[in-house]
Short mmCIF file of N, CA, C and O in Angstrom, two decimals:
data_model
loop_
_atom_site.label_atom_id
_atom_site.label_comp_id
_atom_site.label_asym_id
_atom_site.label_seq_id
_atom_site.Cartn_x
_atom_site.Cartn_y
_atom_site.Cartn_z
N ASN A 70 32.82 12.98 -8.01
CA ASN A 70 31.71 12.64 -7.13
C ASN A 70 30.67 11.82 -7.87
O ASN A 70 30.32 12.14 -9.01
N ALA A 71 30.18 10.81 -7.23
CA ALA A 71 29.16 9.95 -7.83
C ALA A 71 27.83 10.70 -7.88
O ALA A 71 27.48 11.45 -6.97
N VAL A 72 27.08 10.47 -8.97
CA VAL A 72 25.76 11.07 -9.10
C VAL A 72 24.72 9.96 -9.19
O VAL A 72 24.99 8.86 -9.68
N LEU A 73 23.52 10.27 -8.73
CA LEU A 73 22.41 9.32 -8.77
C LEU A 73 22.00 9.11 -10.22
O LEU A 73 21.72 10.07 -10.93
N THR A 74 21.97 7.86 -10.67
CA THR A 74 21.61 7.57 -12.05
C THR A 74 20.24 6.91 -12.19
O THR A 74 19.62 7.01 -13.25
N SER A 75 19.77 6.23 -11.14
CA SER A 75 18.44 5.61 -11.21
C SER A 75 17.91 5.32 -9.81
O SER A 75 18.68 5.19 -8.86
N ILE A 76 16.59 5.21 -9.74
CA ILE A 76 15.91 4.80 -8.50
C ILE A 76 14.98 3.66 -8.86
O ILE A 76 14.19 3.76 -9.80
N ALA A 77 15.08 2.57 -8.12
CA ALA A 77 14.20 1.41 -8.31
C ALA A 77 13.29 1.28 -7.10
O ALA A 77 13.77 1.23 -5.96
N VAL A 78 11.99 1.23 -7.35
CA VAL A 78 11.01 1.06 -6.27
C VAL A 78 10.52 -0.37 -6.30
O VAL A 78 10.14 -0.90 -7.36
N THR A 79 10.54 -1.02 -5.15
CA THR A 79 10.03 -2.39 -5.03
C THR A 79 9.05 -2.47 -3.88
O THR A 79 9.19 -1.72 -2.91
N PRO A 80 8.06 -3.36 -3.96
CA PRO A 80 7.77 -4.22 -5.09
C PRO A 80 7.23 -3.42 -6.27
O PRO A 80 6.67 -2.34 -6.09
N THR A 81 7.39 -3.96 -7.48
CA THR A 81 6.99 -3.24 -8.68
C THR A 81 5.54 -3.46 -9.04
O THR A 81 4.92 -2.61 -9.65
N ASP A 82 4.99 -4.59 -8.70
CA ASP A 82 3.61 -4.90 -9.05
C ASP A 82 2.97 -5.59 -7.85
O ASP A 82 3.40 -6.68 -7.47
N SER A 83 1.97 -4.96 -7.28
CA SER A 83 1.37 -5.55 -6.09
C SER A 83 -0.13 -5.29 -6.08
O SER A 83 -0.63 -4.37 -6.70
N SER A 84 -0.82 -6.12 -5.34
CA SER A 84 -2.26 -6.00 -5.17
C SER A 84 -2.56 -6.18 -3.69
O SER A 84 -2.06 -7.12 -3.06
N LEU A 85 -3.34 -5.26 -3.15
CA LEU A 85 -3.66 -5.29 -1.72
C LEU A 85 -5.16 -5.29 -1.51
O LEU A 85 -5.89 -4.59 -2.22
N ALA A 86 -5.61 -5.99 -0.51
CA ALA A 86 -7.00 -5.92 -0.09
C ALA A 86 -7.18 -4.67 0.78
O ALA A 86 -6.25 -4.26 1.48
N ALA A 87 -8.36 -4.07 0.72
CA ALA A 87 -8.64 -2.89 1.54
C ALA A 87 -8.34 -3.19 3.00
O ALA A 87 -8.64 -4.27 3.50
N GLY A 88 -7.66 -2.26 3.64
CA GLY A 88 -7.32 -2.41 5.05
C GLY A 88 -5.96 -3.03 5.30
O GLY A 88 -5.53 -3.12 6.45
N THR A 89 -5.28 -3.47 4.25
CA THR A 89 -3.96 -4.07 4.43
C THR A 89 -2.86 -3.08 4.08
O THR A 89 -3.12 -2.04 3.47
N GLN A 90 -1.64 -3.42 4.48
CA GLN A 90 -0.49 -2.54 4.27
C GLN A 90 0.62 -3.27 3.53
O GLN A 90 0.70 -4.50 3.56
N LEU A 91 1.48 -2.48 2.87
CA LEU A 91 2.63 -3.03 2.17
C LEU A 91 3.76 -2.01 2.23
O LEU A 91 3.54 -0.82 1.97
N GLN A 92 4.95 -2.48 2.58
CA GLN A 92 6.12 -1.60 2.65
C GLN A 92 6.81 -1.53 1.29
O GLN A 92 7.15 -2.54 0.71
N TYR A 93 6.99 -0.31 0.80
CA TYR A 93 7.74 -0.07 -0.44
C TYR A 93 9.14 0.41 -0.08
O TYR A 93 9.35 1.02 0.96
N THR A 94 10.09 0.11 -0.96
CA THR A 94 11.48 0.49 -0.77
C THR A 94 11.99 1.17 -2.03
O THR A 94 11.67 0.74 -3.15
N ALA A 95 12.78 2.24 -1.86
CA ALA A 95 13.42 2.92 -2.98
C ALA A 95 14.93 2.75 -2.86
O ALA A 95 15.52 3.12 -1.84
N MET A 96 15.54 2.17 -3.89
CA MET A 96 16.98 1.95 -3.91
C MET A 96 17.60 2.79 -5.03
O MET A 96 17.15 2.73 -6.17
N GLY A 97 18.61 3.58 -4.68
CA GLY A 97 19.27 4.42 -5.65
C GLY A 97 20.57 3.81 -6.12
O GLY A 97 21.35 3.28 -5.33
N THR A 98 20.81 3.87 -7.42
CA THR A 98 22.07 3.42 -8.01
C THR A 98 22.83 4.65 -8.48
O THR A 98 22.25 5.54 -9.13
N TYR A 99 24.11 4.70 -8.16
CA TYR A 99 24.95 5.85 -8.47
C TYR A 99 25.93 5.54 -9.60
O TYR A 99 26.14 4.38 -9.94
N SER A 100 26.51 6.59 -10.15
CA SER A 100 27.41 6.46 -11.30
C SER A 100 28.65 5.62 -11.00
O SER A 100 29.28 5.11 -11.93
N ASN A 101 28.99 5.43 -9.74
CA ASN A 101 30.14 4.58 -9.39
C ASN A 101 29.69 3.16 -9.04
O ASN A 101 30.43 2.40 -8.43
N ASN A 102 28.44 2.82 -9.42
CA ASN A 102 27.85 1.49 -9.23
C ASN A 102 27.54 1.14 -7.78
O ASN A 102 27.30 -0.02 -7.47
N THR A 103 27.54 2.11 -6.88
CA THR A 103 27.10 1.85 -5.52
C THR A 103 25.58 1.95 -5.46
O THR A 103 24.96 2.63 -6.29
N VAL A 104 25.00 1.27 -4.49
CA VAL A 104 23.55 1.27 -4.30
C VAL A 104 23.27 1.71 -2.88
O VAL A 104 23.94 1.28 -1.94
N GLN A 105 22.28 2.58 -2.73
CA GLN A 105 21.93 3.10 -1.41
C GLN A 105 20.42 3.05 -1.22
O GLN A 105 19.66 3.35 -2.14
N ASP A 106 20.00 2.69 -0.02
CA ASP A 106 18.58 2.69 0.33
C ASP A 106 18.14 4.15 0.50
O ASP A 106 18.63 4.85 1.37
N LEU A 107 17.20 4.59 -0.34
CA LEU A 107 16.71 5.96 -0.30
C LEU A 107 15.29 6.06 0.25
O LEU A 107 14.68 7.12 0.18
N THR A 108 14.79 4.98 0.80
CA THR A 108 13.39 4.92 1.24
C THR A 108 13.00 6.09 2.14
O THR A 108 11.91 6.64 2.01
N THR A 109 13.89 6.49 3.03
CA THR A 109 13.57 7.59 3.96
C THR A 109 13.91 8.96 3.39
O THR A 109 13.64 9.97 4.03
N GLN A 110 14.48 9.00 2.19
CA GLN A 110 14.92 10.27 1.61
C GLN A 110 14.07 10.73 0.43
O GLN A 110 14.22 11.86 -0.03
N VAL A 111 13.21 9.86 -0.10
CA VAL A 111 12.36 10.23 -1.23
C VAL A 111 11.00 10.68 -0.73
O VAL A 111 10.64 10.44 0.42
N PHE A 112 10.24 11.34 -1.60
CA PHE A 112 8.87 11.73 -1.27
C PHE A 112 7.93 10.70 -1.86
O PHE A 112 7.97 10.44 -3.07
N TRP A 113 7.10 10.11 -1.04
CA TRP A 113 6.16 9.09 -1.47
C TRP A 113 4.80 9.72 -1.73
O TRP A 113 4.35 10.56 -0.96
N ALA A 114 4.14 9.29 -2.80
CA ALA A 114 2.81 9.80 -3.12
C ALA A 114 2.01 8.73 -3.85
O ALA A 114 2.57 7.94 -4.61
N SER A 115 0.72 8.72 -3.62
CA SER A 115 -0.19 7.83 -4.33
C SER A 115 -0.86 8.61 -5.44
O SER A 115 -1.28 9.76 -5.24
N SER A 116 -1.00 7.99 -6.61
CA SER A 116 -1.70 8.65 -7.71
C SER A 116 -3.21 8.55 -7.56
O SER A 116 -3.95 9.20 -8.28
N ASN A 117 -3.68 7.77 -6.59
CA ASN A 117 -5.11 7.62 -6.33
C ASN A 117 -5.31 7.39 -4.84
O ASN A 117 -5.41 6.25 -4.39
N SER A 118 -5.37 8.47 -4.07
CA SER A 118 -5.46 8.33 -2.61
C SER A 118 -6.80 7.78 -2.14
O SER A 118 -6.95 7.42 -0.98
N ALA A 119 -7.79 7.69 -3.04
CA ALA A 119 -9.05 7.04 -2.67
C ALA A 119 -8.87 5.52 -2.62
O ALA A 119 -9.62 4.83 -1.93
N ALA A 120 -7.88 5.01 -3.33
CA ALA A 120 -7.60 3.57 -3.33
C ALA A 120 -6.50 3.20 -2.35
O ALA A 120 -6.58 2.16 -1.68
N ALA A 121 -5.47 4.04 -2.25
CA ALA A 121 -4.35 3.74 -1.35
C ALA A 121 -3.63 5.02 -0.96
O ALA A 121 -3.54 5.96 -1.75
N THR A 122 -3.12 5.03 0.25
CA THR A 122 -2.28 6.13 0.72
C THR A 122 -0.89 5.57 0.97
O THR A 122 -0.72 4.36 1.12
N ILE A 123 0.09 6.46 1.01
CA ILE A 123 1.45 6.01 1.30
C ILE A 123 2.11 7.04 2.20
O ILE A 123 1.93 8.25 2.02
N SER A 124 2.83 6.58 3.19
CA SER A 124 3.34 7.43 4.26
C SER A 124 4.70 8.06 3.95
O SER A 124 5.57 7.44 3.35
N ASN A 125 4.85 9.31 4.42
CA ASN A 125 6.14 9.99 4.46
C ASN A 125 6.54 10.27 5.91
O ASN A 125 7.53 10.95 6.16
N ALA A 126 5.78 9.74 6.86
CA ALA A 126 6.05 9.98 8.28
C ALA A 126 7.31 9.25 8.73
O ALA A 126 7.63 8.16 8.23
N THR A 127 8.02 9.84 9.66
CA THR A 127 9.23 9.24 10.20
C THR A 127 8.94 7.82 10.70
O THR A 127 7.94 7.58 11.37
N ASP A 128 9.80 6.90 10.36
CA ASP A 128 9.73 5.48 10.74
C ASP A 128 8.66 4.68 10.01
O ASP A 128 8.49 3.50 10.29
N SER A 129 7.92 5.31 9.08
CA SER A 129 6.97 4.54 8.27
C SER A 129 6.99 4.99 6.81
O SER A 129 6.02 4.79 6.08
N GLU A 130 8.10 5.59 6.38
CA GLU A 130 8.23 6.04 5.00
C GLU A 130 8.03 4.88 4.03
O GLU A 130 8.60 3.82 4.22
N GLY A 131 7.20 5.10 3.02
CA GLY A 131 6.97 4.07 2.01
C GLY A 131 5.95 3.02 2.39
O GLY A 131 5.73 2.08 1.65
N LEU A 132 5.29 3.17 3.52
CA LEU A 132 4.29 2.20 3.95
C LEU A 132 2.94 2.55 3.32
O LEU A 132 2.36 3.60 3.61
N ALA A 133 2.47 1.66 2.44
CA ALA A 133 1.20 1.88 1.75
C ALA A 133 0.06 1.25 2.53
O ALA A 133 0.21 0.17 3.12
N GLN A 134 -1.08 1.92 2.49
CA GLN A 134 -2.29 1.44 3.15
C GLN A 134 -3.39 1.40 2.08
O GLN A 134 -3.73 2.44 1.51
N ALA A 135 -3.93 0.19 1.80
CA ALA A 135 -5.03 0.07 0.86
C ALA A 135 -6.30 0.57 1.53
O ALA A 135 -6.65 0.13 2.61
N VAL A 136 -6.99 1.49 0.87
CA VAL A 136 -8.21 2.10 1.43
C VAL A 136 -9.46 1.47 0.84
O VAL A 136 -10.41 1.18 1.55
N ALA A 137 -9.46 1.29 -0.48
CA ALA A 137 -10.64 0.76 -1.18
C ALA A 137 -10.18 0.18 -2.52
O ALA A 137 -9.03 0.33 -2.90
N ALA A 138 -11.11 -0.44 -3.22
CA ALA A 138 -10.79 -0.98 -4.53
C ALA A 138 -10.38 0.14 -5.48
O ALA A 138 -10.89 1.25 -5.41
N GLY A 139 -9.41 -0.15 -6.33
CA GLY A 139 -8.95 0.84 -7.30
C GLY A 139 -7.50 0.61 -7.63
O GLY A 139 -6.84 -0.21 -7.02
N ALA A 140 -7.01 1.36 -8.59
CA ALA A 140 -5.63 1.25 -9.02
C ALA A 140 -4.91 2.56 -8.73
O ALA A 140 -5.52 3.63 -8.69
N THR A 141 -3.61 2.48 -8.50
CA THR A 141 -2.79 3.68 -8.31
C THR A 141 -1.65 3.67 -9.30
O THR A 141 -1.30 2.66 -9.85
#
């Protein structure tokens, strides 16, 4: 059975103005070299929710919302 070996989140480096949104994607690579979109299966979190939030809601998983100036 193939096992998950890595997860790549894109975009990797982004800058957003307050009030704008950006869709993030998580792609998993497995030991048999297959790649699967895991965007709806991972847990999304912001390290600074005062600057940006990110959704785990159905149909908007990985959607970031810039709230104010700051880094996450």
